[in-house]
JSON list of C-alpha atoms in Angstrom, two decimals:
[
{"chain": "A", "resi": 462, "resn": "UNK", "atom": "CA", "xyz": [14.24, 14.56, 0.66]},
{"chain": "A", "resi": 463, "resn": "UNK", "atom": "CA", "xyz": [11.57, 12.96, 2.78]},
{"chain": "A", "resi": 464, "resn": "UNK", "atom": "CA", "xyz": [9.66, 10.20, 2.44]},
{"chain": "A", "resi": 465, "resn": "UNK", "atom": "CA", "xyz": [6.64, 12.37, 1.95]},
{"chain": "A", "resi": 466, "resn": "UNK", "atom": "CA", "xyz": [7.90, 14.37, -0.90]},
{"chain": "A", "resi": 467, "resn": "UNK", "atom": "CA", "xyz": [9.46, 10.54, -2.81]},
{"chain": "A", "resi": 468, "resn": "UNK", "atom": "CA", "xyz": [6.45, 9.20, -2.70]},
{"chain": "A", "resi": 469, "resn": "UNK", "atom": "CA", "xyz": [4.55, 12.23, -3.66]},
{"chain": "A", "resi": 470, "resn": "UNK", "atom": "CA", "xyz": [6.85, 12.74, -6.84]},
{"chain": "A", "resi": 471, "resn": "UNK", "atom": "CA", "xyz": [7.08, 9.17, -7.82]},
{"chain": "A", "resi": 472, "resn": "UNK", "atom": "CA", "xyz": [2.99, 9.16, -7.83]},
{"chain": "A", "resi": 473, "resn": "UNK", "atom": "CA", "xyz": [2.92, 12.23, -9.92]},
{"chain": "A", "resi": 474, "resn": "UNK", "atom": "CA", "xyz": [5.60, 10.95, -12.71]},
{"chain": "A", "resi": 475, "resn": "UNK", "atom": "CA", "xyz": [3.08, 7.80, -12.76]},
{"chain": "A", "resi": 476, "resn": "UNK", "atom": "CA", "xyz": [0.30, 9.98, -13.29]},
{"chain": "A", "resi": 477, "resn": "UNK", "atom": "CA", "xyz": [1.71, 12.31, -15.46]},
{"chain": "A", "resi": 478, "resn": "UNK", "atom": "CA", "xyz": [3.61, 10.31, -17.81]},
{"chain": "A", "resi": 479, "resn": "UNK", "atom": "CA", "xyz": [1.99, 6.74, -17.50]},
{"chain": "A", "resi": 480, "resn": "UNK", "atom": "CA", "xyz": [-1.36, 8.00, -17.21]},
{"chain": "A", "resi": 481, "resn": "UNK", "atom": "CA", "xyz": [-2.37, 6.03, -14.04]},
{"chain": "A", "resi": 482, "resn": "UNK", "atom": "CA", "xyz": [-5.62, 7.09, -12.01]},
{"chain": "A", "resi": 483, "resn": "UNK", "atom": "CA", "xyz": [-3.85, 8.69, -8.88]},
{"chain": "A", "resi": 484, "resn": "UNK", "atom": "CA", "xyz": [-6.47, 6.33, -6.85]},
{"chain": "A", "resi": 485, "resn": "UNK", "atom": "CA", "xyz": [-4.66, 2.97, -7.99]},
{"chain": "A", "resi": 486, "resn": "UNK", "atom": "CA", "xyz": [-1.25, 4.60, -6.56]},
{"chain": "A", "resi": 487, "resn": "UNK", "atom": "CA", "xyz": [-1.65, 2.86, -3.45]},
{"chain": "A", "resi": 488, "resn": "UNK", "atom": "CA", "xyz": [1.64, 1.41, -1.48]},
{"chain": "A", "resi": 489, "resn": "UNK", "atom": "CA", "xyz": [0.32, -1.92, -1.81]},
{"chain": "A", "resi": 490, "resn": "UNK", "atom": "CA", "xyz": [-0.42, -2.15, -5.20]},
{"chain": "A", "resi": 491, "resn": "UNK", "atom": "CA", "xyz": [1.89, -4.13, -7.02]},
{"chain": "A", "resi": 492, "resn": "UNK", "atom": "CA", "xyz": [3.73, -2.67, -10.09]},
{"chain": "A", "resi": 493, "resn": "UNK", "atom": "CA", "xyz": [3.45, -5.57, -12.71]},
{"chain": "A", "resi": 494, "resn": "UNK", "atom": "CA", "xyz": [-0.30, -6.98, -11.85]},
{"chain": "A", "resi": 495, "resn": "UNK", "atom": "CA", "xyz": [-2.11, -3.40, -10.32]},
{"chain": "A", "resi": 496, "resn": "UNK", "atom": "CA", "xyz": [-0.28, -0.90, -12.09]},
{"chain": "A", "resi": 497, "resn": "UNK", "atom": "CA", "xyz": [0.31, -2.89, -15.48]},
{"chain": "A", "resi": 498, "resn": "UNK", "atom": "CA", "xyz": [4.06, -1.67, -15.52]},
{"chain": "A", "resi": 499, "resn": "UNK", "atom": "CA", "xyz": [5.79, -4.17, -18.50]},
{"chain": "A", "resi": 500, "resn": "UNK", "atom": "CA", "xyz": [9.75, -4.11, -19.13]},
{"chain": "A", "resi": 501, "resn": "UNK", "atom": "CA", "xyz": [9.40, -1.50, -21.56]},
{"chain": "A", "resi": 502, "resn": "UNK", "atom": "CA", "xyz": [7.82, 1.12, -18.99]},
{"chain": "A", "resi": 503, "resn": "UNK", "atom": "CA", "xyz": [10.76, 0.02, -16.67]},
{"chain": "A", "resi": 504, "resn": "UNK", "atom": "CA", "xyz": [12.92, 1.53, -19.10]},
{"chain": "A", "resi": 505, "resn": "UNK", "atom": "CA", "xyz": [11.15, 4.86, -19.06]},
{"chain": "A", "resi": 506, "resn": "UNK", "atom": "CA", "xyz": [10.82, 4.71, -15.37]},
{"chain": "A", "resi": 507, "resn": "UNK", "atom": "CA", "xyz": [14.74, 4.26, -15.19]},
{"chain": "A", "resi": 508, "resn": "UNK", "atom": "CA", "xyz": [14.90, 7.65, -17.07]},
{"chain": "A", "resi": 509, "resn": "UNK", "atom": "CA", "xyz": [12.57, 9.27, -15.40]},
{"chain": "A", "resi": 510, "resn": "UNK", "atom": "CA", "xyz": [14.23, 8.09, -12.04]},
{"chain": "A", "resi": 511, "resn": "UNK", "atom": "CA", "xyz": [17.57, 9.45, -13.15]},
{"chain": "A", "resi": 512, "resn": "UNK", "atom": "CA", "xyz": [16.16, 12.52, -14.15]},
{"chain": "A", "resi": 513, "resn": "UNK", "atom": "CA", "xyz": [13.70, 13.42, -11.33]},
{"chain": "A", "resi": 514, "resn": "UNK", "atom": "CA", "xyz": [16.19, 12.08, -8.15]},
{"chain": "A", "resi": 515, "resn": "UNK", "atom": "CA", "xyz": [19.57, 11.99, -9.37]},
{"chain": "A", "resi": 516, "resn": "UNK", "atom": "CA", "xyz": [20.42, 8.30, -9.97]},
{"chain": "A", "resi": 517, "resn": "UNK", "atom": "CA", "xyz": [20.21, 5.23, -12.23]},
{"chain": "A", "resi": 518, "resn": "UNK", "atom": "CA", "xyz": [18.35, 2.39, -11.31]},
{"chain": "A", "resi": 519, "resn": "UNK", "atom": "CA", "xyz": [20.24, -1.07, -11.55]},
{"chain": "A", "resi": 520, "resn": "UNK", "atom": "CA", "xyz": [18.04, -3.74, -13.27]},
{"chain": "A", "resi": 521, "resn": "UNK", "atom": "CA", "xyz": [19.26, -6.35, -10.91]},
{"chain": "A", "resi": 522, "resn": "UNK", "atom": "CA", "xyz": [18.14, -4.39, -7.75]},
{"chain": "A", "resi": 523, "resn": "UNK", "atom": "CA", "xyz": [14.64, -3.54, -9.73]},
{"chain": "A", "resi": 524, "resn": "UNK", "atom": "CA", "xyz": [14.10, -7.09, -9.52]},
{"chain": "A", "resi": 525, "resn": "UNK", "atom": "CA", "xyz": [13.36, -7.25, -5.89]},
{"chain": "A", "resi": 526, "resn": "UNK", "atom": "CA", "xyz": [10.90, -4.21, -6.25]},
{"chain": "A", "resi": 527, "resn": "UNK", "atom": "CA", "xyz": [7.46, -5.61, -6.43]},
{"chain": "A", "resi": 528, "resn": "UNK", "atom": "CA", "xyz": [5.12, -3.05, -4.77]},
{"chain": "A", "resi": 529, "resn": "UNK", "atom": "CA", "xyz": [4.91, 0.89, -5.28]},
{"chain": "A", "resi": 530, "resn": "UNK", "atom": "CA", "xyz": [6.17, 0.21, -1.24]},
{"chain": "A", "resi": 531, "resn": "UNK", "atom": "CA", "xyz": [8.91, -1.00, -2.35]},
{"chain": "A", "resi": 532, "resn": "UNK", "atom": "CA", "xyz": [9.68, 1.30, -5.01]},
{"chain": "A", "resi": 533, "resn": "UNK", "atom": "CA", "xyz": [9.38, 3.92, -2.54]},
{"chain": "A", "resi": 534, "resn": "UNK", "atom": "CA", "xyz": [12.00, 2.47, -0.34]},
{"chain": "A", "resi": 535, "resn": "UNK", "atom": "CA", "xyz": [14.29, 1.64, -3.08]},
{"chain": "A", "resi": 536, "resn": "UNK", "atom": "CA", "xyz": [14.21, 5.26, -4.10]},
{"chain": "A", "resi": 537, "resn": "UNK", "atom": "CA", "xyz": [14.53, 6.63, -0.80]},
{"chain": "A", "resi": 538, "resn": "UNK", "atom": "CA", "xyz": [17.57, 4.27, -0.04]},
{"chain": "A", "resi": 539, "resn": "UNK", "atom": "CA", "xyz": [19.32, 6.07, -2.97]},
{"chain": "A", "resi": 540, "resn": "UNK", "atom": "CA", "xyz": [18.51, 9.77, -2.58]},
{"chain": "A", "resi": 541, "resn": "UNK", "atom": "CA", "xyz": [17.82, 9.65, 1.71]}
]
């Protein structure tokens, strides 16, 4: 899977089942202040992560993710 196609999946889970404009899905934005993502949506996003690429987030290693960058990396560490 390419880079391309993780972060165009992760931004359409976000829109699709967090309801996020797709203009605020920038790689900068960060998850907890921009995005408004709270410990319970981590949960989901752990889910939907498992589902959509195969694997289950750690919540020790989600700690160091702090920008939709990140996230993007973190995924594509685990599926590249």
């Amino acid at each position: 899977m390419t880079k391309q196609e993780i972060i165009e999946k992760v931004n359409a889970l976000l829109v699709d089942e967090f309801e996020m404009e797709a203009a605020m899905l920038t790689p900068e934005a960060t998850l907890k202040n921009d995005l408004e993502i709270d410990s319970l949506d981590f949960v989901d996003i752990v889910v939907l992560v498992d589902r959509e690429f195969g694997f289950k987030p750690k919540a020790e290693e989600l700690k160091n993710v702090k920008t939709l960058q990140d996230f993007y990396d973190y995924i594509e560490t685990h599926v590249g």
